[in-house]
Coordinates of C-alpha atoms in Angstrom, one line a residue:
X1 CA -156.7 36.6 61.0
X2 CA -156.3 33.8 62.7
X3 CA -159.2 31.1 64.0
X4 CA -157.3 27.3 63.2
X5 CA -154.2 26.8 65.4
X6 CA -152.1 23.2 65.4
X7 CA -151.1 22.3 68.9
X8 CA -148.0 19.9 68.8
X9 CA -147.8 17.8 72.1
X10 CA -150.5 17.4 74.0
X11 CA -148.3 17.5 77.7
X12 CA -148.8 20.2 80.4
X13 CA -147.8 23.0 77.5
X14 CA -150.1 21.3 74.7
X15 CA -153.4 21.6 77.4
X16 CA -152.5 25.0 78.7
X17 CA -152.7 25.7 74.8
X18 CA -155.7 24.0 73.9
X19 CA -157.4 25.9 77.2
X20 CA -156.2 29.5 76.0
X21 CA -157.0 28.6 72.2
X22 CA -160.7 28.1 73.5
X23 CA -160.4 31.0 75.7
X24 CA -159.9 33.6 73.0
X25 CA -162.4 31.4 70.7
X26 CA -159.9 30.2 68.5
X27 CA -159.8 27.0 66.7
X28 CA -157.3 24.3 68.3
X29 CA -156.1 20.9 67.1
X30 CA -153.8 19.1 69.0
X31 CA -151.6 16.5 67.8
X32 CA -150.3 13.6 70.2
X33 CA -148.4 10.8 68.9
X34 CA -148.6 8.7 72.0
X35 CA -152.0 7.2 73.3
X36 CA -152.5 9.7 75.9
X37 CA -152.2 12.9 77.6
X38 CA -149.0 14.1 79.9
X39 CA -146.0 13.9 77.9
X40 CA -143.0 13.3 80.4
X41 CA -145.2 12.9 83.4
X42 CA -147.0 9.6 81.9
X43 CA -144.8 7.0 83.5
X44 CA -144.5 3.5 82.2
X45 CA -141.9 0.6 83.0
X46 CA -141.6 0.0 79.1
X47 CA -138.2 0.7 77.7
X48 CA -139.1 -0.2 74.2
X49 CA -139.8 3.5 73.0
X50 CA -137.0 6.6 73.0
X51 CA -140.0 8.2 74.4
X52 CA -138.6 10.6 77.5
X53 CA -140.7 10.0 81.1
X54 CA -140.2 10.6 84.4
X55 CA -138.5 7.8 86.7
X56 CA -141.1 5.2 89.0
X57 CA -140.2 7.0 92.0
X58 CA -139.7 11.1 90.6
X59 CA -141.3 13.4 93.6
X60 CA -142.3 17.1 91.9
X61 CA -139.5 20.0 92.9
X62 CA -142.1 22.6 93.0
X63 CA -145.1 22.4 95.7
X64 CA -149.0 21.9 94.3
X65 CA -150.2 25.4 94.7
X66 CA -147.4 27.2 93.2
X67 CA -147.5 24.4 90.0
X68 CA -150.8 24.4 89.3
X69 CA -152.8 25.8 86.1
X70 CA -153.6 29.5 87.1
X71 CA -157.6 29.2 87.1
X72 CA -157.5 25.0 88.4
X73 CA -155.8 24.9 91.6
X74 CA -155.2 20.8 92.6
X75 CA -157.4 19.2 94.8
X76 CA -156.6 20.0 98.9
X77 CA -156.3 16.7 99.9
X78 CA -153.5 15.9 97.3
X79 CA -149.9 16.2 98.8
X80 CA -147.9 19.3 98.5
X81 CA -145.2 17.3 96.7
X82 CA -146.3 14.8 94.0
X83 CA -145.5 11.6 92.7
X84 CA -146.1 11.0 89.1
X85 CA -149.7 9.1 89.1
X86 CA -150.9 12.5 90.9
X87 CA -149.7 14.8 88.3
X88 CA -150.8 12.7 85.6
X89 CA -154.5 12.3 87.5
X90 CA -154.2 16.6 87.4
X91 CA -154.1 16.3 83.8
X92 CA -156.8 14.2 83.5
X93 CA -159.6 16.1 85.8
X94 CA -158.1 19.4 83.7
X95 CA -158.6 18.2 80.7
X96 CA -162.0 17.0 81.6
X97 CA -163.1 20.1 83.2
X98 CA -162.3 22.2 80.0
X99 CA -163.4 19.3 77.5
X100 CA -160.1 19.4 76.0
X101 CA -159.6 15.8 75.0
X102 CA -162.4 16.5 71.9
X103 CA -159.9 18.6 69.9
X104 CA -156.4 16.2 70.5
X105 CA -155.8 13.7 68.1
X106 CA -154.0 10.5 69.6
X107 CA -151.0 8.1 67.6
X108 CA -150.7 11.2 65.5
X109 CA -147.2 12.4 64.4
X110 CA -146.3 15.9 62.7
X111 CA -143.7 15.2 60.3
X112 CA -143.5 18.8 58.6
X113 CA -144.1 22.5 59.9
X114 CA -143.8 24.4 56.6
X115 CA -144.6 28.0 55.6
X116 CA -147.6 27.9 53.2
X117 CA -146.1 30.0 49.3
X118 CA -148.4 33.0 50.4
X119 CA -146.8 33.3 54.0
X120 CA -145.8 36.6 54.2
X121 CA -149.5 37.6 53.4
X122 CA -151.5 35.0 55.0
X123 CA -149.1 33.7 58.2
X124 CA -150.5 30.7 57.6
X125 CA -148.5 26.7 57.6
X126 CA -148.9 23.4 56.1
X127 CA -148.7 20.5 58.5
X128 CA -148.0 17.4 57.3
X129 CA -149.5 14.7 60.0
X130 CA -148.9 10.8 60.0
X131 CA -151.4 8.4 61.9
X132 CA -151.8 4.5 61.1
X133 CA -149.5 5.2 58.3
X134 CA -151.6 7.2 56.1
X135 CA -150.7 10.8 55.6
X136 CA -152.8 14.5 56.0
X137 CA -151.8 17.6 55.0
X138 CA -153.8 20.1 56.8
X139 CA -153.6 24.3 57.0
X140 CA -153.4 26.1 60.0
X141 CA -153.4 29.7 60.4
X142 CA -150.9 29.3 63.6
X143 CA -149.0 26.6 65.2
X144 CA -147.8 26.3 69.0
X145 CA -145.0 24.0 69.3
X146 CA -145.6 22.4 72.7
X147 CA -142.6 19.6 73.0
X148 CA -140.7 21.6 75.6
X149 CA -136.9 20.9 76.0
X150 CA -136.9 17.5 77.4
X151 CA -136.7 15.3 73.8
X152 CA -133.5 14.4 73.4
X153 CA -131.0 13.0 75.9
X154 CA -127.8 15.0 76.1
X155 CA -125.0 12.1 76.3
X156 CA -121.4 14.4 76.2
X157 CA -119.7 11.1 75.9
X158 CA -117.1 12.8 73.4
X159 CA -116.0 15.1 77.2
X160 CA -114.9 11.2 78.7
X161 CA -112.5 9.9 76.9
X162 CA -112.3 5.8 77.4
X163 CA -116.2 5.7 77.9
X164 CA -116.3 4.0 74.7
X165 CA -113.2 2.5 74.1
X166 CA -112.0 1.2 77.2
X167 CA -114.9 1.2 79.9
X168 CA -116.4 -2.5 80.1
X169 CA -119.2 -1.6 82.5
X170 CA -123.1 -0.2 82.0
X171 CA -123.1 2.9 80.8
X172 CA -126.5 4.5 80.6
X173 CA -128.5 8.4 80.8
X174 CA -130.9 8.9 82.9
X175 CA -134.1 8.8 80.8
X176 CA -133.7 5.4 80.8
X177 CA -133.4 5.4 84.6
X178 CA -136.8 3.7 85.6
X179 CA -136.4 1.6 88.7
X180 CA -133.8 1.6 92.2
X181 CA -133.8 -2.6 92.1
X182 CA -131.5 -2.5 88.8
X183 CA -128.9 -1.5 91.0
X184 CA -128.9 -3.5 93.8
X185 CA -125.4 -4.3 94.7
X186 CA -123.3 -2.1 92.0
X187 CA -121.0 0.5 92.4
X188 CA -122.7 3.6 90.6
X189 CA -120.7 6.9 89.2
X190 CA -123.3 9.5 88.8
X191 CA -122.5 12.1 86.2
X192 CA -123.7 15.8 87.0
X193 CA -125.3 17.3 89.7
X194 CA -128.7 18.8 88.4
X195 CA -132.0 17.8 90.2
X196 CA -132.1 14.6 88.7
X197 CA -128.6 13.5 89.6
X198 CA -129.1 14.8 93.2
X199 CA -132.4 13.1 93.2
X200 CA -131.0 9.1 92.4
X201 CA -127.6 9.9 94.3
X202 CA -130.4 9.5 97.2
X203 CA -132.0 6.7 96.1
X204 CA -129.1 4.8 94.7
X205 CA -127.6 5.2 97.8
X206 CA -130.2 2.8 99.8
X207 CA -128.8 -0.5 97.4
X208 CA -125.8 0.4 95.5
X209 CA -123.8 -1.6 98.2
X210 CA -121.3 -4.8 97.9
X211 CA -120.4 -5.2 101.4
X212 CA -121.0 -3.3 104.7
X213 CA -118.8 -0.3 103.9
X214 CA -119.6 3.1 102.4
X215 CA -119.6 4.2 100.1
X216 CA -120.7 3.0 96.6
X217 CA -122.3 5.8 95.2
X218 CA -119.9 8.7 93.5
X219 CA -121.7 12.0 92.6
X220 CA -119.4 13.4 90.1
X221 CA -120.0 17.1 89.0
X222 CA -117.9 19.6 87.6
X223 CA -119.1 22.9 89.0
X224 CA -121.0 24.1 92.1
X225 CA -124.9 24.1 92.1
X226 CA -127.7 25.0 94.4
X227 CA -129.2 22.2 96.1
X228 CA -133.0 23.3 97.8
X229 CA -134.9 21.4 100.3
X230 CA -138.7 21.0 99.5
X231 CA -139.2 22.0 102.9
X232 CA -139.0 25.6 104.9
X233 CA -139.5 26.8 108.1
X234 CA -142.4 25.0 110.0
X235 CA -142.5 22.3 107.3
X236 CA -144.1 24.3 104.6
X237 CA -143.2 23.7 101.3
X238 CA -139.8 25.9 100.1
X239 CA -141.5 27.8 97.4
X240 CA -144.2 28.6 99.0
X241 CA -142.1 30.2 101.8
X242 CA -139.8 31.7 100.1
X243 CA -141.3 32.9 96.5
X244 CA -142.9 35.8 96.9
X245 CA -142.7 39.5 95.9
X246 CA -141.1 40.6 99.3
X247 CA -138.1 38.2 99.0
X248 CA -137.9 39.1 95.0
X249 CA -137.6 42.7 96.4
X250 CA -135.3 41.9 98.6
X251 CA -132.9 40.4 95.6
X252 CA -133.4 43.1 93.5
X253 CA -132.1 45.6 96.4
X254 CA -129.0 43.8 98.1
X255 CA -125.6 43.5 96.0
X256 CA -125.4 39.7 94.9
X257 CA -122.0 40.1 96.6
X258 CA -123.6 39.6 100.2
X259 CA -125.9 37.2 98.5
X260 CA -123.1 35.0 97.5
X261 CA -121.1 35.8 100.8
X262 CA -124.3 34.4 102.7
X263 CA -123.7 31.2 101.4
X264 CA -119.9 30.9 101.4
X265 CA -120.3 28.3 104.2
X266 CA -121.6 25.6 102.6
X267 CA -119.4 25.8 99.3
X268 CA -116.5 25.5 101.6
X269 CA -118.1 22.3 103.4
X270 CA -120.2 20.2 100.7
X271 CA -118.7 21.7 97.5
X272 CA -122.5 23.0 96.6
X273 CA -124.9 25.4 97.6
X274 CA -127.3 24.7 100.3
X275 CA -129.4 23.2 101.5
X276 CA -131.4 19.8 101.0
X277 CA -131.8 17.6 103.8
X278 CA -131.1 14.3 102.5
X279 CA -127.8 14.4 100.0
X280 CA -126.0 16.0 102.5
X281 CA -127.0 13.6 105.0
X282 CA -125.7 10.9 102.2
X283 CA -122.6 13.2 101.7
X284 CA -122.3 13.1 105.9
X285 CA -122.8 9.9 105.9
X286 CA -120.7 8.7 103.4
X287 CA -123.4 6.6 101.3
X288 CA -122.8 9.1 98.9
X289 CA -119.1 11.0 97.8
X290 CA -118.9 14.1 96.2
X291 CA -116.5 13.8 93.3
X292 CA -114.8 16.3 90.6
X293 CA -115.2 15.8 87.0
X294 CA -114.0 13.3 85.5
X295 CA -111.3 13.2 83.1
X296 CA -110.8 9.6 81.6
X297 CA -112.4 6.1 82.1
X298 CA -110.3 3.0 82.2
X299 CA -111.8 -0.2 81.9
X300 CA -113.6 -0.7 85.1
X301 CA -112.3 2.3 87.0
X302 CA -113.2 6.6 86.5
X303 CA -109.6 9.0 87.2
X304 CA -111.0 12.6 88.3
X305 CA -109.4 15.5 87.5
X306 CA -107.5 16.2 91.1
X307 CA -105.8 12.8 90.8
X308 CA -107.8 10.1 92.6
X309 CA -109.3 7.1 90.8
X310 CA -112.3 5.1 92.0
X311 CA -112.3 0.9 91.4
X312 CA -114.5 -1.2 90.7
X313 CA -116.9 1.3 88.4
X314 CA -120.2 -1.1 87.3
X315 CA -122.4 1.5 86.0
X316 CA -122.0 5.4 84.7
X317 CA -125.6 7.4 84.8
X318 CA -125.3 10.1 83.3
X319 CA -127.8 13.0 84.1
X320 CA -126.7 15.5 82.2
X321 CA -130.3 16.7 80.7
X322 CA -131.6 17.3 77.8
X323 CA -130.9 18.3 74.0
X324 CA -134.4 20.0 72.1
X325 CA -134.8 19.4 68.7
X326 CA -137.7 20.6 66.2
X327 CA -137.4 18.5 63.6
X328 CA -140.6 18.9 62.1
X329 CA -140.3 22.5 61.4
X330 CA -139.0 23.8 58.1
X331 CA -134.9 24.7 57.9
X332 CA -135.3 28.4 57.4
X333 CA -137.0 28.7 60.8
X334 CA -135.3 25.3 62.7
X335 CA -131.8 26.9 62.3
X336 CA -132.7 29.9 63.5
X337 CA -133.7 28.5 66.7
X338 CA -129.9 27.8 68.6
X339 CA -131.6 28.0 72.2
X340 CA -134.8 29.7 74.0
X341 CA -132.4 33.3 73.6
X342 CA -132.9 33.0 69.8
X343 CA -136.9 33.5 70.8
X344 CA -138.2 37.1 71.6
X345 CA -139.7 36.4 75.1
X346 CA -138.4 32.8 74.2
X347 CA -141.6 32.4 72.4
X348 CA -141.8 34.1 69.3
X349 CA -139.3 33.4 66.4
X350 CA -138.4 37.3 65.6
X351 CA -137.3 36.4 62.1
X352 CA -140.8 35.5 60.4
X353 CA -143.0 38.0 58.6
X354 CA -145.8 37.1 60.7
X355 CA -145.7 36.1 64.2
X356 CA -147.9 32.8 63.7
X357 CA -145.6 30.5 65.1
X358 CA -144.8 30.3 68.8
X359 CA -142.7 27.8 71.2
X360 CA -144.3 26.8 74.4
X361 CA -142.3 25.4 77.0
X362 CA -139.0 26.0 76.2
X363 CA -137.8 27.6 79.2
X364 CA -135.5 27.5 82.6
X365 CA -137.3 28.8 85.8
X366 CA -136.9 28.7 89.0
X367 CA -139.9 27.8 89.7
X368 CA -142.5 25.7 87.8
X369 CA -142.0 25.7 84.1
X370 CA -146.0 24.6 83.9
X371 CA -147.1 27.4 85.0
X372 CA -144.8 29.0 82.8
X373 CA -145.8 27.3 80.1
X374 CA -149.3 28.3 80.6
X375 CA -148.6 32.3 81.0
X376 CA -146.8 31.9 77.5
X377 CA -149.9 30.4 76.0
X378 CA -151.7 33.0 77.5
X379 CA -150.3 35.6 75.8
X380 CA -149.4 34.0 72.4
X381 CA -153.7 33.5 71.9
X382 CA -153.6 36.6 73.2
X383 CA -151.6 37.6 69.9
X384 CA -153.1 35.2 67.6
X385 CA -156.3 36.9 69.1
X386 CA -155.4 40.2 67.9
X387 CA -155.6 41.8 71.3
X388 CA -152.0 41.1 72.6
X389 CA -149.8 43.0 69.4
X390 CA -145.6 42.1 68.9
X391 CA -143.7 44.5 68.6
X392 CA -141.9 44.5 64.7
X393 CA -139.6 41.9 63.7
X394 CA -136.6 44.3 63.3
X395 CA -137.0 45.6 67.0
X396 CA -138.0 41.8 68.8
X397 CA -134.8 41.1 66.9
X398 CA -132.7 43.7 68.3
X399 CA -134.3 42.2 71.8
X400 CA -133.1 39.0 71.1
X401 CA -129.7 40.2 70.2
X402 CA -129.5 41.9 73.1
X403 CA -129.8 39.2 75.5
X404 CA -127.8 36.6 73.5
X405 CA -124.3 37.5 75.6
X406 CA -121.8 35.1 74.4
X407 CA -120.1 35.5 77.5
X408 CA -123.4 34.2 79.9
X409 CA -123.4 30.6 81.1
X410 CA -125.5 28.7 79.3
X411 CA -129.3 27.8 80.6
X412 CA -128.7 29.7 83.0
X413 CA -132.3 29.7 85.1
X414 CA -134.7 33.0 84.7
X415 CA -135.9 34.2 88.1
X416 CA -139.5 32.8 88.4
X417 CA -141.0 36.3 89.1
X418 CA -139.2 38.4 86.5
X419 CA -140.1 35.9 84.1
X420 CA -143.9 35.4 84.7
X421 CA -144.5 39.3 85.4
X422 CA -142.5 40.0 82.2
X423 CA -145.3 38.1 79.9
X424 CA -147.9 38.9 82.4
X425 CA -147.3 42.3 81.6
X426 CA -147.4 41.5 77.6
X427 CA -150.5 40.0 78.3
X428 CA -152.1 42.4 80.3
X429 CA -152.6 40.4 83.3
X430 CA -150.0 41.6 85.6
X431 CA -151.3 42.4 89.5
X432 CA -151.0 45.9 90.6
X433 CA -149.7 45.6 94.1
X434 CA -150.3 49.1 95.0
X435 CA -153.6 50.0 92.6
X436 CA -154.9 46.6 95.4
X437 CA -153.4 47.9 98.4
X438 CA -156.1 51.6 97.7
X439 CA -159.1 48.8 96.8
X440 CA -158.2 45.7 98.8
X441 CA -155.6 45.9 101.4
X442 CA -155.7 42.2 102.4
X443 CA -155.1 40.8 98.8
X444 CA -152.5 43.7 98.2
X445 CA -150.8 42.1 101.4
X446 CA -151.5 38.2 100.5
X447 CA -149.8 38.8 97.4
X448 CA -146.7 40.7 98.0
X449 CA -145.8 38.8 100.9
X450 CA -147.7 35.4 100.5
X451 CA -146.5 32.8 97.8
X452 CA -146.6 34.1 93.8
X453 CA -148.9 31.6 93.5
X454 CA -150.4 31.4 89.5
X455 CA -153.8 32.5 90.9
X456 CA -152.1 36.1 91.1
X457 CA -152.0 36.2 87.2
X458 CA -156.0 36.0 86.9
X459 CA -157.3 39.0 89.1
X460 CA -157.1 41.1 86.2
X461 CA -157.7 41.5 82.6
X462 CA -158.2 38.9 79.9
X463 CA -158.8 35.8 81.3
X464 CA -159.8 37.2 84.8
X465 CA -160.9 34.2 86.8
X466 CA -163.6 35.0 89.3
X467 CA -162.2 32.7 92.2
X468 CA -158.6 33.9 91.9
X469 CA -159.3 35.9 95.5
X470 CA -160.8 33.2 97.0
X471 CA -157.8 30.9 96.3
X472 CA -155.0 33.4 97.0
X473 CA -156.5 33.8 100.5
X474 CA -157.0 30.2 101.0
X475 CA -153.8 28.4 99.6
X476 CA -152.2 27.7 103.1
X477 CA -155.3 26.0 103.8
X478 CA -154.3 24.1 100.5
X479 CA -150.8 23.3 101.7
X480 CA -151.9 22.2 105.2
X481 CA -154.9 19.9 104.5
X482 CA -152.9 16.6 103.7
X483 CA -150.7 17.0 106.9
X484 CA -154.5 17.2 109.2
X485 CA -154.6 13.5 109.4
X486 CA -154.6 13.2 113.1
X487 CA -156.1 15.6 116.1
X488 CA -154.0 18.1 117.6
X489 CA -154.6 18.9 121.2
X490 CA -156.3 22.5 120.5
X491 CA -153.8 24.2 123.1
X492 CA -150.5 23.3 121.2
X493 CA -151.8 24.2 118.3
X494 CA -153.1 27.4 119.4
X495 CA -149.6 28.0 121.0
X496 CA -147.6 26.9 117.6
X497 CA -149.9 29.3 115.8
X498 CA -149.6 32.3 117.5
X499 CA -145.5 31.6 118.3
X500 CA -145.2 31.7 114.0
X501 CA -147.4 34.6 113.3
X502 CA -145.6 36.6 116.5
X503 CA -142.0 35.5 114.6
X504 CA -142.5 35.2 111.0
X505 CA -145.7 36.7 109.8
X506 CA -147.4 39.6 112.0
X507 CA -150.0 41.2 109.3
X508 CA -154.0 39.0 109.0
X509 CA -154.6 38.0 106.1
X510 CA -151.3 35.9 104.6
X511 CA -150.0 33.7 107.2
X512 CA -149.9 30.0 106.8
X513 CA -152.7 29.8 109.8
X514 CA -154.8 32.4 109.4
X515 CA -158.7 32.4 107.9
X516 CA -159.2 33.6 105.1
X517 CA -161.8 36.4 105.2
X518 CA -163.7 35.8 101.6

């Protein structure tokens, strides 16, 4: 029986795991190698250590209502998209509210996690830690690895001939980026067009100039990608408006060919898919130039696969993502984890005789990873406590083998709603819209037509939260709260509200401006 649980890492996934352990009556001990909580969200100017962290100007890509822990909303006066300082403040509030800090050992590094000799019967692990030069061996009934997938910078230098042997400019990975001022007056080539690459291209375009003639920032990409605006119709957060069960149903219903056709115009003009309102403006104004993949580097220039060359490159900034690694896990376990598809539901190593090791946060979703990590932790601690059951290892391994199709593109993001519903069903907390239609129609409409926010997964099952219904019906008010910083004429406000309701949301109970009936 699981009682004592080791939690490795005190970032978002680690904090959620501690809390979920406590909810299930387990005894968590969290080991954090640094001196504070927050993981990648704890920004510092220091470049002395190799700890991965966000850069100074980073803003969340998912809004506060779609990113919060499911029973702890962000403060209503927080902006919808958050700088790193407010994310960290929220973590501190969460940790204090649920009394999590007393379960964390700071400045403690996990050196190894190994099966005990009697693992096949007990499922126990030997965990060796080091703090202040002193090593300690502890025995735990289960382990939750919460180090995430932002662990080691991925720097594919072998794919860029000349970058090591000939290029004389500066070369760095985006994890080393702290502040835009370090790049003032320099011609910068960004490699990679993920979230970080797009954000940094826009930011650098304001300072990377040597003359009055743009451009000085070049953004190189091998393939097309989605570039989505954070802002949707009427100024609301994009994910609140678009990540809902209605759209999810329509995406399932409509053929993928139709979806591709709808977006083809963006691809033909910009070379990526659509519609960030900042990066396209930089492209249209010439402050950022989109380039194909780099073929090779010379002393001070980059030659691209289309035959073009850009001279006088001062800095090559690789926004090429990260590798994950679990050096503390014993070899038999570590070697079996190629990526999250090697894990059952992206969580459990299926080959273990006892399901007492879980990997939290090794996922890529179309929504908040923090929310997905919390859902994983709820399911995992339910398994540890005996409430949730797993299939036998043979069935789990068969499902994993089915998912690991070598023809699939690596690192494809999974649908947020698909994955959340899948894990919620395993944990017994997936909401039933049809049942709610009979018992609480207003809430059912809010769930189906409104944002698929984390509170939906606190309406039923273990961990049910009494405040979930009110949180769902008031989420639009919390989104509007930080925007109401000046008085608006009542007549114009009423007209705007009516126009929105009749054009987009004709039903009461789930529109942005509807007063919640609590």
